[in-house]
């Protein structure tokens, strides 16, 4: 029978806790990046260049009720959350951002917008925005679209055949 040293176990636990603490710190720092007021010049760039481009070329399929691929591009929280294939962008890292990959048409399986490639200038605008850290003004998230019908169990029991008594 082999006896474990309490120091070995303690070192493993300490290493595990250090890794967890580091991950939590990095996550908190990333979350706080958009909590503070962004640079006014960066917000001006976003409002004049990026938002109109997203609205014109992306919102038709990726905002409000239309969410192809479960992706919304009408708020930074939705963009970072991503869609069916994960986060759409990594702030400050255009090469690691799925949105840049999609608009650049580098991936034959993911080319957005599907109706035609953006111009070189438009791709540069979005790439620069992501490289800047994807600044977005502090604003509330838009609603998830029209609210669906509320769930009424009694109504469903009255209308659904499976709940009716056998005659």
Tab-separated table of N, CA and C in Angstrom:
chain	number	residue	atom	x	y	z
A	1	UNK	N	0.837	-1.184	0.000
A	1	UNK	CA	0.000	0.000	0.000
A	1	UNK	C	0.879	1.244	0.000
A	2	UNK	N	0.560	2.136	-0.915
A	2	UNK	CA	1.333	3.363	-1.027
A	2	UNK	C	0.617	4.464	-0.250
A	3	UNK	N	1.387	5.188	0.549
A	3	UNK	CA	0.815	6.263	1.361
A	3	UNK	C	1.135	7.586	0.677
A	4	UNK	N	0.116	8.390	0.500
A	4	UNK	CA	0.312	9.720	-0.098
A	4	UNK	C	0.820	10.687	0.944
A	5	UNK	N	1.711	11.493	0.510
A	5	UNK	CA	2.202	12.540	1.388
A	5	UNK	C	1.178	13.668	1.414
A	6	UNK	N	0.877	14.200	2.578
A	6	UNK	CA	-0.092	15.310	2.625
A	6	UNK	C	0.414	16.538	1.880
A	7	UNK	N	1.740	16.658	1.721
A	7	UNK	CA	2.293	17.805	1.021
A	7	UNK	C	2.049	17.723	-0.481
A	8	UNK	N	2.081	16.511	-1.045
A	8	UNK	CA	1.813	16.332	-2.462
A	8	UNK	C	0.377	16.712	-2.768
A	9	UNK	N	-0.536	16.230	-1.966
A	9	UNK	CA	-1.946	16.555	-2.149
A	9	UNK	C	-2.157	18.058	-2.005
A	10	UNK	N	-1.526	18.636	-1.027
A	10	UNK	CA	-1.679	20.061	-0.787
A	10	UNK	C	-1.138	20.867	-1.969
A	11	UNK	N	-0.039	20.434	-2.552
A	11	UNK	CA	0.528	21.146	-3.698
A	11	UNK	C	-0.424	21.073	-4.886
A	12	UNK	N	-1.063	19.923	-5.086
A	12	UNK	CA	-2.023	19.794	-6.179
A	12	UNK	C	-3.226	20.698	-5.964
A	13	UNK	N	-3.724	20.699	-4.756
A	13	UNK	CA	-4.873	21.556	-4.443
A	13	UNK	C	-4.497	23.023	-4.615
A	14	UNK	N	-3.315	23.392	-4.149
A	14	UNK	CA	-2.864	24.773	-4.284
A	14	UNK	C	-2.739	25.163	-5.751
A	15	UNK	N	-2.176	24.281	-6.570
A	15	UNK	CA	-2.035	24.560	-7.994
A	15	UNK	C	-3.416	24.712	-8.652
A	16	UNK	N	-4.344	23.814	-8.286
A	16	UNK	CA	-5.706	23.891	-8.823
A	16	UNK	C	-6.372	25.212	-8.444
A	17	UNK	N	-6.242	25.601	-7.186
A	17	UNK	CA	-6.842	26.861	-6.737
A	17	UNK	C	-6.199	28.062	-7.425
A	18	UNK	N	-4.902	28.004	-7.658
A	18	UNK	CA	-4.226	29.101	-8.356
A	18	UNK	C	-4.738	29.230	-9.786
A	19	UNK	N	-4.949	28.092	-10.442
A	19	UNK	CA	-5.478	28.114	-11.813
A	19	UNK	C	-6.884	28.688	-11.815
A	20	UNK	N	-7.722	28.254	-10.870
A	20	UNK	CA	-9.104	28.774	-10.783
A	20	UNK	C	-9.111	30.269	-10.518
A	21	UNK	N	-8.269	30.722	-9.605
A	21	UNK	CA	-8.212	32.142	-9.278
A	21	UNK	C	-7.752	32.952	-10.479
A	22	UNK	N	-6.788	32.448	-11.211
A	22	UNK	CA	-6.314	33.138	-12.415
A	22	UNK	C	-7.432	33.235	-13.449
A	23	UNK	N	-8.158	32.127	-13.652
A	23	UNK	CA	-9.261	32.128	-14.620
A	23	UNK	C	-10.336	33.129	-14.210
A	24	UNK	N	-10.666	33.171	-12.930
A	24	UNK	CA	-11.676	34.119	-12.452
A	24	UNK	C	-11.213	35.560	-12.627
A	25	UNK	N	-9.951	35.817	-12.369
A	25	UNK	CA	-9.413	37.164	-12.520
A	25	UNK	C	-9.457	37.606	-13.979
A	26	UNK	N	-9.036	36.722	-14.882
A	26	UNK	CA	-9.061	37.051	-16.308
A	26	UNK	C	-10.492	37.297	-16.770
A	27	UNK	N	-11.430	36.463	-16.321
A	27	UNK	CA	-12.835	36.628	-16.690
A	27	UNK	C	-13.381	37.950	-16.174
A	28	UNK	N	-13.055	38.287	-14.938
A	28	UNK	CA	-13.532	39.545	-14.359
A	28	UNK	C	-12.945	40.743	-15.097
A	29	UNK	N	-11.675	40.642	-15.474
A	29	UNK	CA	-11.051	41.737	-16.216
A	29	UNK	C	-11.693	41.892	-17.587
A	30	UNK	N	-11.986	40.788	-18.233
A	30	UNK	CA	-12.622	40.848	-19.550
A	30	UNK	C	-14.025	41.424	-19.446
A	31	UNK	N	-14.756	41.021	-18.408
A	31	UNK	CA	-16.117	41.539	-18.225
A	31	UNK	C	-16.082	43.026	-17.916
A	32	UNK	N	-15.076	43.462	-17.197
A	32	UNK	CA	-14.966	44.866	-16.833
A	32	UNK	C	-14.504	45.746	-17.973
A	33	UNK	N	-14.003	45.129	-19.041
A	33	UNK	CA	-13.503	45.916	-20.160
A	33	UNK	C	-14.597	46.758	-20.792
A	34	UNK	N	-15.825	46.262	-20.810
A	34	UNK	CA	-16.930	47.016	-21.391
A	34	UNK	C	-17.759	47.721	-20.327
A	35	UNK	N	-17.452	47.479	-19.045
A	35	UNK	CA	-18.225	48.108	-17.988
A	35	UNK	C	-17.901	49.599	-17.873
A	36	UNK	N	-16.637	49.959	-18.095
A	36	UNK	CA	-16.244	51.355	-18.003
A	36	UNK	C	-16.664	52.082	-19.278
A	37	UNK	N	-16.720	53.404	-19.179
A	37	UNK	CA	-17.054	54.181	-20.364
A	37	UNK	C	-15.920	54.059	-21.371
A	38	UNK	N	-16.234	53.635	-22.579
A	38	UNK	CA	-15.206	53.505	-23.605
A	38	UNK	C	-14.696	54.867	-24.057
A	39	UNK	N	-13.581	54.844	-24.749
A	39	UNK	CA	-12.968	56.044	-25.299
A	39	UNK	C	-13.960	56.751	-26.228
A	40	UNK	N	-14.189	58.054	-26.050
A	40	UNK	CA	-15.154	58.779	-26.900
A	40	UNK	C	-14.831	58.685	-28.391
A	41	UNK	N	-13.557	58.684	-28.752
A	41	UNK	CA	-13.196	58.572	-30.170
A	41	UNK	C	-13.543	57.185	-30.705
A	42	UNK	N	-13.355	56.165	-29.874
A	42	UNK	CA	-13.691	54.804	-30.293
A	42	UNK	C	-15.202	54.668	-30.478
A	43	UNK	N	-15.963	55.298	-29.582
A	43	UNK	CA	-17.428	55.252	-29.704
A	43	UNK	C	-17.878	56.016	-30.943
A	44	UNK	N	-17.224	57.133	-31.225
A	44	UNK	CA	-17.565	57.889	-32.432
A	44	UNK	C	-17.296	57.041	-33.677
A	45	UNK	N	-16.162	56.338	-33.707
A	45	UNK	CA	-15.850	55.449	-34.821
A	45	UNK	C	-16.924	54.369	-34.940
A	46	UNK	N	-17.300	53.804	-33.803
A	46	UNK	CA	-18.336	52.763	-33.821
A	46	UNK	C	-19.645	53.308	-34.380
A	47	UNK	N	-20.090	54.457	-33.865
A	47	UNK	CA	-21.385	55.011	-34.265
A	47	UNK	C	-21.412	55.476	-35.728
A	48	UNK	N	-20.301	55.997	-36.220
A	48	UNK	CA	-20.269	56.506	-37.595
A	48	UNK	C	-19.923	55.441	-38.630
A	49	UNK	N	-19.130	54.454	-38.239
A	49	UNK	CA	-18.654	53.477	-39.203
A	49	UNK	C	-19.231	52.069	-39.002
A	50	UNK	N	-19.182	51.581	-37.767
A	50	UNK	CA	-19.504	50.173	-37.509
A	50	UNK	C	-21.004	49.924	-37.408
A	51	UNK	N	-21.692	50.687	-36.548
A	51	UNK	CA	-23.127	50.432	-36.370
A	51	UNK	C	-23.907	50.553	-37.682
A	52	UNK	N	-23.671	51.596	-38.495
A	52	UNK	CA	-24.404	51.665	-39.770
A	52	UNK	C	-24.113	50.470	-40.685
A	53	UNK	N	-22.869	50.005	-40.672
A	53	UNK	CA	-22.497	48.851	-41.485
A	53	UNK	C	-23.214	47.592	-40.990
A	54	UNK	N	-23.213	47.374	-39.671
A	54	UNK	CA	-23.928	46.220	-39.115
A	54	UNK	C	-25.418	46.309	-39.428
A	55	UNK	N	-25.987	47.503	-39.263
A	55	UNK	CA	-27.421	47.681	-39.515
A	55	UNK	C	-27.758	47.428	-40.982
A	56	UNK	N	-26.916	47.906	-41.880
A	56	UNK	CA	-27.183	47.790	-43.303
A	56	UNK	C	-26.966	46.377	-43.841
A	57	UNK	N	-25.927	45.691	-43.364
A	57	UNK	CA	-25.550	44.418	-43.969
A	57	UNK	C	-25.790	43.185	-43.100
A	58	UNK	N	-26.068	43.374	-41.796
A	58	UNK	CA	-26.136	42.205	-40.900
A	58	UNK	C	-27.462	42.037	-40.168
A	59	UNK	N	-28.097	43.149	-39.798
A	59	UNK	CA	-29.280	43.066	-38.935
A	59	UNK	C	-30.454	42.334	-39.573
A	60	UNK	N	-30.525	42.316	-40.887
A	60	UNK	CA	-31.639	41.641	-41.549
A	60	UNK	C	-31.729	40.173	-41.104
A	61	UNK	N	-30.594	39.565	-40.895
A	61	UNK	CA	-30.564	38.140	-40.510
A	61	UNK	C	-30.115	37.909	-39.069
A	62	UNK	N	-29.539	38.929	-38.421
A	62	UNK	CA	-28.943	38.717	-37.104
A	62	UNK	C	-29.326	39.797	-36.087
A	63	UNK	N	-30.629	40.024	-35.917
A	63	UNK	CA	-31.081	40.946	-34.867
A	63	UNK	C	-32.535	40.651	-34.542
A	64	UNK	N	-32.984	41.081	-33.402
A	64	UNK	CA	-34.387	40.934	-33.018
A	64	UNK	C	-34.961	39.568	-33.299
A	65	UNK	N	-35.991	39.517	-34.146
A	65	UNK	CA	-36.664	38.254	-34.446
A	65	UNK	C	-35.851	37.361	-35.388
A	66	UNK	N	-35.051	37.956	-36.250
A	66	UNK	CA	-34.256	37.178	-37.205
A	66	UNK	C	-32.904	36.859	-36.581
A	67	UNK	N	-32.690	35.597	-36.248
A	67	UNK	CA	-31.440	35.213	-35.603
A	67	UNK	C	-30.905	33.946	-36.251
A	68	UNK	N	-30.465	34.063	-37.470
A	68	UNK	CA	-29.917	32.895	-38.158
A	68	UNK	C	-28.677	32.424	-37.423
A	69	UNK	N	-28.594	31.126	-37.241
A	69	UNK	CA	-27.478	30.566	-36.495
A	69	UNK	C	-27.510	30.950	-35.023
A	70	UNK	N	-28.672	31.384	-34.541
A	70	UNK	CA	-28.850	31.845	-33.150
A	70	UNK	C	-27.905	33.001	-32.812
A	71	UNK	N	-27.526	33.784	-33.807
A	71	UNK	CA	-26.585	34.875	-33.602
A	71	UNK	C	-27.272	36.221	-33.766
A	72	UNK	N	-27.075	37.074	-32.764
A	72	UNK	CA	-27.545	38.461	-32.839
A	72	UNK	C	-26.342	39.374	-32.856
A	73	UNK	N	-26.405	40.389	-33.694
A	73	UNK	CA	-25.303	41.339	-33.809
A	73	UNK	C	-25.730	42.758	-33.431
A	74	UNK	N	-26.849	42.894	-32.726
A	74	UNK	CA	-27.334	44.228	-32.395
A	74	UNK	C	-26.980	44.685	-30.982
A	75	UNK	N	-26.113	43.967	-30.287
A	75	UNK	CA	-25.583	44.405	-28.995
A	75	UNK	C	-24.327	43.598	-28.706
A	76	UNK	N	-23.350	44.248	-28.091
A	76	UNK	CA	-22.064	43.598	-27.831
A	76	UNK	C	-22.215	42.343	-26.976
A	77	UNK	N	-23.158	42.331	-26.054
A	77	UNK	CA	-23.346	41.137	-25.209
A	77	UNK	C	-23.762	39.942	-26.054
A	78	UNK	N	-24.635	40.167	-27.027
A	78	UNK	CA	-25.072	39.083	-27.907
A	78	UNK	C	-23.927	38.635	-28.814
A	79	UNK	N	-23.128	39.578	-29.280
A	79	UNK	CA	-22.020	39.245	-30.173
A	79	UNK	C	-20.997	38.387	-29.435
A	80	UNK	N	-20.674	38.773	-28.200
A	80	UNK	CA	-19.706	38.014	-27.428
A	80	UNK	C	-20.264	36.652	-27.020
A	81	UNK	N	-21.558	36.585	-26.757
A	81	UNK	CA	-22.183	35.308	-26.430
A	81	UNK	C	-22.145	34.396	-27.650
A	82	UNK	N	-22.358	34.980	-28.813
A	82	UNK	CA	-22.275	34.229	-30.051
A	82	UNK	C	-23.546	33.479	-30.382
A	83	UNK	N	-23.398	32.542	-31.287
A	83	UNK	CA	-24.541	31.770	-31.752
A	83	UNK	C	-24.283	30.288	-31.622
A	84	UNK	N	-24.744	29.540	-32.603
A	84	UNK	CA	-24.614	28.085	-32.585
A	84	UNK	C	-23.159	27.625	-32.525
A	85	UNK	N	-22.247	28.431	-33.018
A	85	UNK	CA	-20.847	28.022	-33.109
A	85	UNK	C	-19.945	28.794	-32.165
A	86	UNK	N	-20.509	29.391	-31.120
A	86	UNK	CA	-19.704	30.080	-30.124
A	86	UNK	C	-19.624	31.576	-30.347
A	87	UNK	N	-18.749	32.240	-29.587
A	87	UNK	CA	-18.623	33.692	-29.665
A	87	UNK	C	-18.263	34.156	-31.064
A	88	UNK	N	-18.848	35.275	-31.457
A	88	UNK	CA	-18.596	35.810	-32.793
A	88	UNK	C	-17.327	36.636	-32.848
A	89	UNK	N	-16.868	37.118	-31.703
A	89	UNK	CA	-15.630	37.892	-31.726
A	89	UNK	C	-14.864	37.741	-30.429
A	90	UNK	N	-13.570	37.969	-30.538
A	90	UNK	CA	-12.681	38.046	-29.385
A	90	UNK	C	-12.143	39.467	-29.407
A	91	UNK	N	-12.587	40.337	-28.471
A	91	UNK	CA	-12.152	41.732	-28.502
A	91	UNK	C	-10.635	41.857	-28.540
A	92	UNK	N	-10.147	42.665	-29.487
A	92	UNK	CA	-8.721	42.887	-29.626
A	92	UNK	C	-8.004	41.851	-30.482
A	93	UNK	N	-8.718	40.816	-30.926
A	93	UNK	CA	-8.084	39.744	-31.689
A	93	UNK	C	-8.877	39.420	-32.965
A	94	UNK	N	-8.689	40.212	-34.015
A	94	UNK	CA	-9.420	39.950	-35.260
A	94	UNK	C	-9.156	38.555	-35.838
A	95	UNK	N	-7.917	38.073	-35.727
A	95	UNK	CA	-7.579	36.761	-36.298
A	95	UNK	C	-8.322	35.630	-35.594
A	96	UNK	N	-8.699	35.825	-34.334
A	96	UNK	CA	-9.400	34.794	-33.576
A	96	UNK	C	-10.910	35.003	-33.574
A	97	UNK	N	-11.383	36.018	-34.274
A	97	UNK	CA	-12.796	36.363	-34.261
A	97	UNK	C	-13.532	35.754	-35.448
A	98	UNK	N	-14.573	35.016	-35.139
A	98	UNK	CA	-15.363	34.333	-36.161
A	98	UNK	C	-16.018	35.323	-37.135
A	99	UNK	N	-16.404	36.477	-36.644
A	99	UNK	CA	-17.055	37.470	-37.499
A	99	UNK	C	-16.100	37.946	-38.602
A	100	UNK	N	-14.835	38.118	-38.270
A	100	UNK	CA	-13.846	38.551	-39.260
A	100	UNK	C	-13.574	37.424	-40.245
A	101	UNK	N	-13.527	36.209	-39.747
A	101	UNK	CA	-13.360	35.048	-40.619
A	101	UNK	C	-14.510	34.974	-41.624
A	102	UNK	N	-15.721	35.220	-41.142
A	102	UNK	CA	-16.908	35.120	-42.003
A	102	UNK	C	-16.937	36.209	-43.072
A	103	UNK	N	-16.656	37.448	-42.710
A	103	UNK	CA	-16.741	38.537	-43.686
A	103	UNK	C	-15.575	38.550	-44.660
A	104	UNK	N	-14.483	37.882	-44.289
A	104	UNK	CA	-13.310	37.826	-45.170
A	104	UNK	C	-13.431	36.740	-46.230
A	105	UNK	N	-14.437	35.874	-46.091
A	105	UNK	CA	-14.676	34.778	-47.045
A	105	UNK	C	-13.496	33.813	-47.108
A	106	UNK	N	-12.725	33.700	-46.002
A	106	UNK	CA	-11.598	32.764	-45.971
A	106	UNK	C	-12.067	31.336	-45.789
A	107	UNK	N	-13.187	31.157	-45.108
A	107	UNK	CA	-13.735	29.834	-44.821
A	107	UNK	C	-14.874	29.580	-45.813
A	108	UNK	N	-14.738	28.571	-46.646
A	108	UNK	CA	-15.766	28.323	-47.664
A	108	UNK	C	-17.093	27.899	-47.050
A	109	UNK	N	-17.072	27.414	-45.815
A	109	UNK	CA	-18.304	27.001	-45.144
A	109	UNK	C	-18.973	28.146	-44.393
A	110	UNK	N	-18.292	29.272	-44.278
A	110	UNK	CA	-18.826	30.406	-43.531
A	110	UNK	C	-18.467	31.688	-44.265
A	111	UNK	N	-19.399	32.170	-45.072
A	111	UNK	CA	-19.176	33.393	-45.824
A	111	UNK	C	-20.375	34.308	-45.623
A	112	UNK	N	-20.136	35.401	-44.908
A	112	UNK	CA	-21.202	36.347	-44.605
A	112	UNK	C	-20.826	37.733	-45.098
A	113	UNK	N	-21.769	38.500	-45.555
A	113	UNK	CA	-23.155	38.125	-45.816
A	113	UNK	C	-23.232	37.202	-47.037
A	114	UNK	N	-24.215	36.321	-47.037
A	114	UNK	CA	-24.295	35.332	-48.112
A	114	UNK	C	-24.652	35.924	-49.480
A	115	UNK	N	-25.264	37.109	-49.481
A	115	UNK	CA	-25.674	37.715	-50.757
A	115	UNK	C	-24.535	38.410	-51.488
A	116	UNK	N	-23.387	38.490	-50.864
A	116	UNK	CA	-22.247	39.141	-51.513
A	116	UNK	C	-21.253	39.642	-50.496
A	117	UNK	N	-19.994	39.516	-50.822
A	117	UNK	CA	-18.900	39.905	-49.939
A	117	UNK	C	-18.908	41.413	-49.699
A	118	UNK	N	-18.541	41.802	-48.489
A	118	UNK	CA	-18.377	43.219	-48.172
A	118	UNK	C	-17.206	43.779	-48.961
A	119	UNK	N	-17.187	45.086	-49.124
A	119	UNK	CA	-16.058	45.720	-49.809
A	119	UNK	C	-14.822	45.639	-48.909
A	120	UNK	N	-13.671	45.844	-49.507
A	120	UNK	CA	-12.427	45.846	-48.736
A	120	UNK	C	-12.445	46.884	-47.632
A	121	UNK	N	-13.033	48.038	-47.919
A	121	UNK	CA	-13.121	49.108	-46.922
A	121	UNK	C	-14.017	48.680	-45.752
A	122	UNK	N	-15.134	48.027	-46.047
A	122	UNK	CA	-16.040	47.578	-44.992
A	122	UNK	C	-15.392	46.493	-44.131
A	123	UNK	N	-14.659	45.591	-44.762
A	123	UNK	CA	-13.944	44.550	-44.005
A	123	UNK	C	-12.906	45.199	-43.104
A	124	UNK	N	-12.210	46.201	-43.610
A	124	UNK	CA	-11.206	46.913	-42.818
A	124	UNK	C	-11.850	47.626	-41.624
A	125	UNK	N	-13.021	48.209	-41.815
A	125	UNK	CA	-13.728	48.889	-40.716
A	125	UNK	C	-14.033	47.904	-39.592
A	126	UNK	N	-14.603	46.761	-39.937
A	126	UNK	CA	-14.944	45.778	-38.905
A	126	UNK	C	-13.697	45.168	-38.266
A	127	UNK	N	-12.669	44.944	-39.059
A	127	UNK	CA	-11.419	44.404	-38.523
A	127	UNK	C	-10.784	45.401	-37.555
A	128	UNK	N	-10.783	46.659	-37.928
A	128	UNK	CA	-10.234	47.706	-37.047
A	128	UNK	C	-11.043	47.798	-35.760
A	129	UNK	N	-12.355	47.704	-35.872
A	129	UNK	CA	-13.226	47.765	-34.692
A	129	UNK	C	-12.906	46.628	-33.725
A	130	UNK	N	-12.771	45.410	-34.236
A	130	UNK	CA	-12.440	44.270	-33.367
A	130	UNK	C	-11.052	44.468	-32.767
A	131	UNK	N	-10.080	44.941	-33.563
A	131	UNK	CA	-8.720	45.180	-33.073
A	131	UNK	C	-8.706	46.229	-31.960
A	132	UNK	N	-9.634	47.210	-32.030
A	132	UNK	CA	-9.739	48.247	-31.002
A	132	UNK	C	-10.333	47.700	-29.705
A	133	UNK	N	-10.789	46.471	-29.717
A	133	UNK	CA	-11.424	45.893	-28.532
A	133	UNK	C	-12.930	45.874	-28.646
A	134	UNK	N	-13.459	46.111	-29.826
A	134	UNK	CA	-14.897	46.128	-30.097
A	134	UNK	C	-15.645	47.077	-29.164
A	135	UNK	N	-15.256	48.361	-29.160
A	135	UNK	CA	-15.945	49.312	-28.285
A	135	UNK	C	-17.418	49.421	-28.638
A	136	UNK	N	-18.234	49.514	-27.602
A	136	UNK	CA	-19.685	49.633	-27.764
A	136	UNK	C	-20.163	50.560	-26.668
A	137	UNK	N	-21.039	51.491	-26.964
A	137	UNK	CA	-21.520	52.400	-25.914
A	137	UNK	C	-22.281	51.635	-24.838
A	138	UNK	N	-22.218	52.171	-23.634
A	138	UNK	CA	-22.979	51.563	-22.542
A	138	UNK	C	-24.455	51.839	-22.786
A	139	UNK	N	-25.163	50.815	-23.196
A	139	UNK	CA	-26.587	50.934	-23.483
A	139	UNK	C	-27.262	49.626	-23.103
A	140	UNK	N	-28.537	49.689	-22.759
A	140	UNK	CA	-29.230	48.445	-22.404
A	140	UNK	C	-29.382	47.534	-23.611
A	141	UNK	N	-29.439	46.250	-23.328
A	141	UNK	CA	-29.646	45.278	-24.398
A	141	UNK	C	-31.048	45.427	-24.963
A	142	UNK	N	-31.177	45.313	-26.278
A	142	UNK	CA	-32.525	45.339	-26.853
A	142	UNK	C	-33.283	44.093	-26.419
A	143	UNK	N	-34.598	44.178	-26.481
A	143	UNK	CA	-35.424	43.031	-26.111
A	143	UNK	C	-35.181	41.859	-27.033
A	144	UNK	N	-35.639	40.721	-26.615
A	144	UNK	CA	-35.430	39.504	-27.399
A	144	UNK	C	-36.444	39.375	-28.512
A	145	UNK	N	-37.137	40.428	-28.849
A	145	UNK	CA	-38.154	40.359	-29.903
A	145	UNK	C	-39.523	40.301	-29.257
A	146	UNK	N	-40.514	40.036	-30.053
A	146	UNK	CA	-41.879	39.984	-29.547
A	146	UNK	C	-42.028	38.854	-28.544
A	147	UNK	N	-42.684	39.150	-27.451
A	147	UNK	CA	-42.898	38.129	-26.430
A	147	UNK	C	-43.880	37.093	-26.939
A	148	UNK	N	-43.546	35.850	-26.714
A	148	UNK	CA	-44.425	34.769	-27.153
A	148	UNK	C	-45.614	34.636	-26.227
A	149	UNK	N	-46.519	33.752	-26.591
A	149	UNK	CA	-47.698	33.497	-25.786
A	149	UNK	C	-47.266	32.893	-24.455
A	150	UNK	N	-47.849	33.359	-23.362
A	150	UNK	CA	-47.487	32.800	-22.069
A	150	UNK	C	-48.049	31.383	-21.948
A	151	UNK	N	-47.387	30.581	-21.171
A	151	UNK	CA	-47.783	29.188	-21.021
A	151	UNK	C	-48.953	29.097	-20.047
A	152	UNK	N	-50.064	28.531	-20.515
A	152	UNK	CA	-51.264	28.364	-19.698
A	152	UNK	C	-51.601	26.876	-19.679
A	153	UNK	N	-51.230	26.206	-18.597
A	153	UNK	CA	-51.410	24.760	-18.507
A	153	UNK	C	-52.882	24.370	-18.561
A	154	UNK	N	-53.724	25.086	-17.888
A	154	UNK	CA	-55.149	24.744	-17.885
A	154	UNK	C	-55.750	24.853	-19.284
A	155	UNK	N	-55.393	25.892	-20.011
A	155	UNK	CA	-55.881	26.048	-21.379
A	155	UNK	C	-55.385	24.900	-22.255
A	156	UNK	N	-54.123	24.547	-22.087
A	156	UNK	CA	-53.569	23.440	-22.876
A	156	UNK	C	-54.280	22.129	-22.544
A	157	UNK	N	-54.608	21.912	-21.279
A	157	UNK	CA	-55.323	20.682	-20.887
A	157	UNK	C	-56.700	20.626	-21.531
A	158	UNK	N	-57.375	21.787	-21.609
A	158	UNK	CA	-58.701	21.822	-22.222
A	158	UNK	C	-58.637	21.564	-23.723
A	159	UNK	N	-57.565	22.041	-24.381
A	159	UNK	CA	-57.489	21.967	-25.835
A	159	UNK	C	-56.769	20.730	-26.369
A	160	UNK	N	-55.876	20.146	-25.628
A	160	UNK	CA	-55.062	19.030	-26.101
A	160	UNK	C	-55.796	17.708	-25.928
A	161	UNK	N	-55.881	16.910	-26.968
A	161	UNK	CA	-56.622	15.662	-26.955
A	161	UNK	C	-56.111	14.682	-25.899
A	162	UNK	N	-54.814	14.701	-25.631
A	162	UNK	CA	-54.235	13.728	-24.700
A	162	UNK	C	-54.757	13.914	-23.279
A	163	UNK	N	-55.272	15.074	-22.954
A	163	UNK	CA	-55.753	15.349	-21.610
A	163	UNK	C	-57.270	15.099	-21.490
A	164	UNK	N	-57.904	14.762	-22.567
A	164	UNK	CA	-59.358	14.573	-22.542
A	164	UNK	C	-59.688	13.175	-22.003
A	165	UNK	N	-60.813	13.090	-21.276
A	165	UNK	CA	-61.213	11.774	-20.750
A	165	UNK	C	-61.619	10.821	-21.890
A	166	UNK	N	-61.366	9.547	-21.672
A	166	UNK	CA	-61.744	8.520	-22.647
A	166	UNK	C	-63.239	8.283	-22.495
A	167	UNK	N	-63.965	8.320	-23.610
A	167	UNK	CA	-65.415	8.155	-23.558
A	167	UNK	C	-65.790	6.729	-23.835
